[in-house]
mmCIF file of C-alpha atoms in Angstrom:
data_model
loop_
_atom_site.group_PDB
_atom_site.id
_atom_site.type_symbol
_atom_site.label_atom_id
_atom_site.label_comp_id
_atom_site.label_asym_id
_atom_site.label_seq_id
_atom_site.Cartn_x
_atom_site.Cartn_y
_atom_site.Cartn_z
ATOM 1 C CA MET A 21 -56.183 108.899 -41.409
ATOM 2 C CA ILE A 22 -56.135 111.961 -39.346
ATOM 3 C CA GLU A 23 -59.386 113.640 -38.593
ATOM 4 C CA LYS A 24 -60.142 117.003 -39.932
ATOM 5 C CA LYS A 25 -60.259 118.801 -36.550
ATOM 6 C CA GLU A 26 -56.910 117.133 -35.552
ATOM 7 C CA SER A 27 -55.437 118.170 -38.820
ATOM 8 C CA THR A 28 -56.617 121.757 -38.343
ATOM 9 C CA LYS A 29 -54.981 121.689 -34.836
ATOM 10 C CA GLN A 30 -51.656 120.344 -36.241
ATOM 11 C CA PHE A 31 -51.627 122.941 -38.934
ATOM 12 C CA SER A 32 -52.324 125.730 -36.318
ATOM 13 C CA GLU A 33 -49.421 124.477 -34.391
ATOM 14 C CA ARG A 34 -47.100 124.676 -37.321
ATOM 15 C CA LEU A 35 -48.339 128.103 -38.260
ATOM 16 C CA LYS A 36 -47.811 129.382 -34.525
ATOM 17 C CA THR A 37 -44.042 128.617 -34.934
ATOM 18 C CA LEU A 38 -43.887 131.135 -37.785
ATOM 19 C CA VAL A 39 -45.741 133.902 -35.979
ATOM 20 C CA PRO A 40 -43.937 135.359 -32.874
ATOM 21 C CA SER A 41 -46.245 136.043 -30.086
ATOM 22 C CA GLY A 42 -48.135 139.220 -30.289
ATOM 23 C CA SER A 43 -47.354 139.743 -34.013
ATOM 24 C CA GLY A 44 -50.274 138.140 -35.666
ATOM 25 C CA ARG A 45 -51.453 141.320 -37.253
ATOM 26 C CA ASP A 46 -47.938 141.956 -38.898
ATOM 27 C CA PHE A 47 -47.820 138.362 -40.097
ATOM 28 C CA ALA A 48 -51.194 138.602 -41.546
ATOM 29 C CA LYS A 49 -50.363 141.961 -43.288
ATOM 30 C CA ARG A 50 -47.111 140.321 -44.782
ATOM 31 C CA ALA A 51 -49.147 137.483 -45.988
ATOM 32 C CA GLY A 52 -51.840 139.691 -47.525
ATOM 33 C CA ILE A 53 -54.655 137.924 -45.556
ATOM 34 C CA GLY A 54 -57.046 139.554 -43.295
ATOM 35 C CA TYR A 55 -56.054 139.413 -39.464
ATOM 36 C CA SER A 56 -59.297 137.733 -38.441
ATOM 37 C CA THR A 57 -58.740 134.913 -41.020
ATOM 38 C CA VAL A 58 -55.231 134.330 -39.790
ATOM 39 C CA HIS A 59 -56.399 134.514 -36.089
ATOM 40 C CA ASN A 60 -58.925 131.816 -36.944
ATOM 41 C CA TYR A 61 -56.122 129.724 -38.445
ATOM 42 C CA LEU A 62 -53.975 130.187 -35.353
ATOM 43 C CA GLN A 63 -56.874 129.228 -33.000
ATOM 44 C CA ALA A 64 -57.580 126.181 -35.051
ATOM 45 C CA ILE A 65 -61.083 127.441 -35.937
ATOM 46 C CA SER A 66 -60.630 126.873 -39.620
ATOM 47 C CA SER A 67 -58.138 125.819 -42.256
ATOM 48 C CA PRO A 68 -56.846 127.825 -45.176
ATOM 49 C CA THR A 69 -57.822 127.649 -48.709
ATOM 50 C CA LEU A 70 -55.031 126.504 -51.050
ATOM 51 C CA GLU A 71 -54.497 130.119 -52.130
ATOM 52 C CA ASN A 72 -54.106 131.281 -48.495
ATOM 53 C CA LEU A 73 -51.812 128.328 -47.713
ATOM 54 C CA VAL A 74 -49.447 129.521 -50.355
ATOM 55 C CA LEU A 75 -49.674 133.102 -49.060
ATOM 56 C CA LEU A 76 -48.961 131.913 -45.552
ATOM 57 C CA ALA A 77 -45.992 129.735 -46.577
ATOM 58 C CA ARG A 78 -44.415 132.647 -48.527
ATOM 59 C CA ALA A 79 -44.835 135.035 -45.566
ATOM 60 C CA GLY A 80 -43.393 132.501 -43.287
ATOM 61 C CA ASN A 81 -40.569 131.495 -45.762
ATOM 62 C CA VAL A 82 -41.312 127.877 -45.424
ATOM 63 C CA SER A 83 -42.382 125.278 -48.009
ATOM 64 C CA VAL A 84 -46.268 124.787 -48.755
ATOM 65 C CA GLU A 85 -45.761 121.075 -48.136
ATOM 66 C CA TRP A 86 -44.276 121.566 -44.614
ATOM 67 C CA LEU A 87 -46.963 124.065 -43.476
ATOM 68 C CA ALA A 88 -49.748 121.952 -44.939
ATOM 69 C CA THR A 89 -48.462 118.436 -43.760
ATOM 70 C CA GLY A 90 -45.532 118.829 -41.413
ATOM 71 C CA LYS A 91 -43.563 116.736 -43.801
ATOM 72 C CA ALA A 92 -40.558 117.600 -46.129
ATOM 73 C CA SER A 93 -38.430 120.418 -45.499
ATOM 74 C CA LEU A 94 -39.527 123.366 -43.187
ATOM 75 C CA VAL A 95 -37.428 125.822 -45.259
ATOM 76 C CA PRO A 96 -37.782 125.799 -49.055
ATOM 77 C CA ASN A 97 -34.664 124.567 -50.630
ATOM 78 C CA ALA A 98 -33.258 124.141 -47.215
ATOM 79 C CA GLN A 99 -29.483 124.372 -47.046
ATOM 80 C CA ALA A 100 -27.047 122.676 -44.802
ATOM 81 C CA HIS A 101 -26.311 125.771 -42.865
ATOM 82 C CA ALA A 102 -29.761 126.230 -41.501
ATOM 83 C CA LEU A 103 -29.887 126.115 -37.720
ATOM 84 C CA SER A 104 -32.936 125.319 -35.381
ATOM 85 C CA VAL A 105 -32.769 127.442 -32.309
ATOM 86 C CA PRO A 106 -35.073 126.669 -29.411
ATOM 87 C CA PHE A 107 -37.013 129.528 -27.814
ATOM 88 C CA ILE A 108 -35.803 130.019 -24.221
ATOM 89 C CA ASP A 109 -39.365 129.966 -22.736
ATOM 90 C CA ASN A 110 -40.713 127.358 -24.967
ATOM 91 C CA SER A 111 -38.165 124.696 -26.032
ATOM 92 C CA THR A 112 -40.763 123.120 -28.522
ATOM 93 C CA LYS A 113 -40.996 126.211 -30.545
ATOM 94 C CA LYS A 114 -37.940 126.704 -32.856
ATOM 95 C CA LEU A 115 -36.558 129.522 -34.865
ATOM 96 C CA ILE A 116 -34.796 128.718 -38.110
ATOM 97 C CA VAL A 117 -31.667 130.808 -38.680
ATOM 98 C CA ASP A 118 -29.023 130.762 -41.354
ATOM 99 C CA SER A 119 -25.862 129.944 -39.585
ATOM 100 C CA GLU A 120 -23.976 132.373 -42.114
ATOM 101 C CA LEU A 121 -25.733 135.196 -40.226
ATOM 102 C CA LEU A 122 -24.364 134.176 -36.774
ATOM 103 C CA SER A 123 -20.850 134.813 -35.430
ATOM 104 C CA THR A 124 -20.833 131.324 -33.745
ATOM 105 C CA PRO A 125 -20.934 127.971 -35.484
ATOM 106 C CA ASP A 126 -22.051 126.415 -32.128
ATOM 107 C CA ALA A 127 -25.771 126.210 -32.100
ATOM 108 C CA ALA A 128 -25.876 124.395 -28.716
ATOM 109 C CA SER A 129 -25.340 127.615 -26.809
ATOM 110 C CA LEU A 130 -27.998 129.582 -28.766
ATOM 111 C CA VAL A 131 -31.568 130.384 -27.677
ATOM 112 C CA ALA A 132 -34.273 132.687 -29.130
ATOM 113 C CA LEU A 133 -36.372 135.124 -27.172
ATOM 114 C CA SER A 134 -39.419 137.245 -28.399
ATOM 115 C CA VAL A 135 -39.421 140.680 -27.076
ATOM 116 C CA ASP A 136 -42.718 141.147 -24.969
ATOM 117 C CA ASN A 137 -42.271 144.637 -23.749
ATOM 118 C CA ASP A 138 -41.000 148.143 -24.788
ATOM 119 C CA THR A 139 -38.059 148.506 -22.286
ATOM 120 C CA MET A 140 -35.440 148.499 -25.221
ATOM 121 C CA TYR A 141 -37.623 150.551 -27.742
ATOM 122 C CA PRO A 142 -36.680 151.947 -30.235
ATOM 123 C CA THR A 143 -33.672 149.692 -30.405
ATOM 124 C CA LEU A 144 -35.965 146.509 -30.128
ATOM 125 C CA ASN A 145 -39.592 146.496 -30.872
ATOM 126 C CA TYR A 146 -42.385 144.487 -29.258
ATOM 127 C CA GLY A 147 -42.432 141.061 -31.172
ATOM 128 C CA SER A 148 -38.863 141.252 -32.242
ATOM 129 C CA VAL A 149 -36.934 137.957 -31.983
ATOM 130 C CA LEU A 150 -33.618 137.798 -30.453
ATOM 131 C CA VAL A 151 -30.862 135.221 -30.852
ATOM 132 C CA ILE A 152 -29.063 134.855 -27.718
ATOM 133 C CA ASP A 153 -25.647 133.161 -27.258
ATOM 134 C CA THR A 154 -25.812 131.979 -23.631
ATOM 135 C CA LYS A 155 -22.075 131.135 -23.301
ATOM 136 C CA TYR A 156 -21.264 134.625 -22.705
ATOM 137 C CA LYS A 157 -21.682 135.414 -19.022
ATOM 138 C CA GLU A 158 -19.334 138.441 -18.478
ATOM 139 C CA LEU A 159 -21.064 141.861 -18.393
ATOM 140 C CA LYS A 160 -19.405 144.107 -21.189
ATOM 141 C CA ASP A 161 -19.841 147.810 -21.499
ATOM 142 C CA ASN A 162 -22.630 148.877 -23.908
ATOM 143 C CA LYS A 163 -23.555 145.254 -24.660
ATOM 144 C CA LEU A 164 -27.270 143.893 -24.186
ATOM 145 C CA VAL A 165 -27.940 141.444 -21.483
ATOM 146 C CA VAL A 166 -30.751 139.138 -20.731
ATOM 147 C CA LEU A 167 -31.565 138.469 -17.007
ATOM 148 C CA PHE A 168 -34.219 136.155 -15.671
ATOM 149 C CA GLN A 169 -35.946 137.704 -12.613
ATOM 150 C CA SER A 170 -39.300 137.132 -10.994
ATOM 151 C CA ASN A 171 -40.370 135.004 -13.961
ATOM 152 C CA ASN A 172 -39.543 137.601 -16.428
ATOM 153 C CA TYR A 173 -36.903 138.032 -18.893
ATOM 154 C CA LEU A 174 -35.275 141.593 -18.644
ATOM 155 C CA LEU A 175 -33.422 143.075 -21.477
ATOM 156 C CA LYS A 176 -30.939 145.657 -20.470
ATOM 157 C CA ARG A 177 -27.898 147.580 -21.812
ATOM 158 C CA VAL A 178 -24.729 147.348 -19.652
ATOM 159 C CA GLN A 179 -22.892 150.393 -18.526
ATOM 160 C CA VAL A 180 -19.710 149.555 -16.579
ATOM 161 C CA LYS A 181 -18.472 152.163 -13.942
ATOM 162 C CA LEU A 182 -15.769 151.971 -11.181
ATOM 163 C CA ASP A 183 -18.330 151.192 -8.497
ATOM 164 C CA GLY A 184 -20.510 148.817 -10.208
ATOM 165 C CA VAL A 185 -22.742 148.209 -13.269
ATOM 166 C CA TYR A 186 -25.832 150.058 -14.600
ATOM 167 C CA LEU A 187 -28.406 148.151 -16.271
ATOM 168 C CA LEU A 188 -30.157 150.536 -18.623
ATOM 169 C CA SER A 189 -33.333 150.530 -20.836
ATOM 170 C CA ASP A 190 -33.094 152.253 -24.296
ATOM 171 C CA ASN A 191 -36.673 153.533 -23.460
ATOM 172 C CA ASN A 192 -36.170 156.478 -21.056
ATOM 173 C CA VAL A 193 -39.475 155.693 -19.405
ATOM 174 C CA TYR A 194 -37.863 152.828 -17.417
ATOM 175 C CA PRO A 195 -35.286 153.642 -14.619
ATOM 176 C CA SER A 196 -31.823 152.323 -14.702
ATOM 177 C CA ILE A 197 -30.816 149.652 -12.225
ATOM 178 C CA PHE A 198 -27.498 149.915 -10.267
ATOM 179 C CA VAL A 199 -25.635 146.690 -9.157
ATOM 180 C CA ASP A 200 -22.805 147.369 -6.774
ATOM 181 C CA ARG A 201 -19.554 145.665 -7.872
ATOM 182 C CA ASN A 202 -19.389 144.055 -4.445
ATOM 183 C CA ALA A 203 -22.887 142.501 -4.775
ATOM 184 C CA SER A 204 -23.375 138.964 -5.749
ATOM 185 C CA MET A 205 -25.443 138.312 -8.923
#
């Protein structure tokens, strides 16, 4: 039998998969539970009451049984077209996505990324989760690109010009980056 402390820790890990980094307050509000209470669950300080367990499962769109025990289906009445997409910076954390919402049936090239800055605000908010298809490598005008630089993921909008490419932020506080056509990337 699992000890209570270990059970609380396992519950906390399952709950963390439902709450994107930095969005605990939003999740708590959606669940109708105080943020400090949800914070205690996320930090494995306490376990939820049965009533709060149901509210958390509804807010996370998962089954109560999965959230409580880790068994059964993650998604209530899971359908065959649900995809598990790993986060690019934490492959043990998964995003469950309905494949019918995606333009590609190939989940192998997909990764998820939590937005952790405001460079693309107002298009993308802090805490938003993106699904990225890594098989596309070519820069196309007015498309978003994710670059990995200095241990950071940079989200930029592409603007193709004759002499090179500008990488733009939708938030005008951040300067554009020019990449000469002859430069190697």
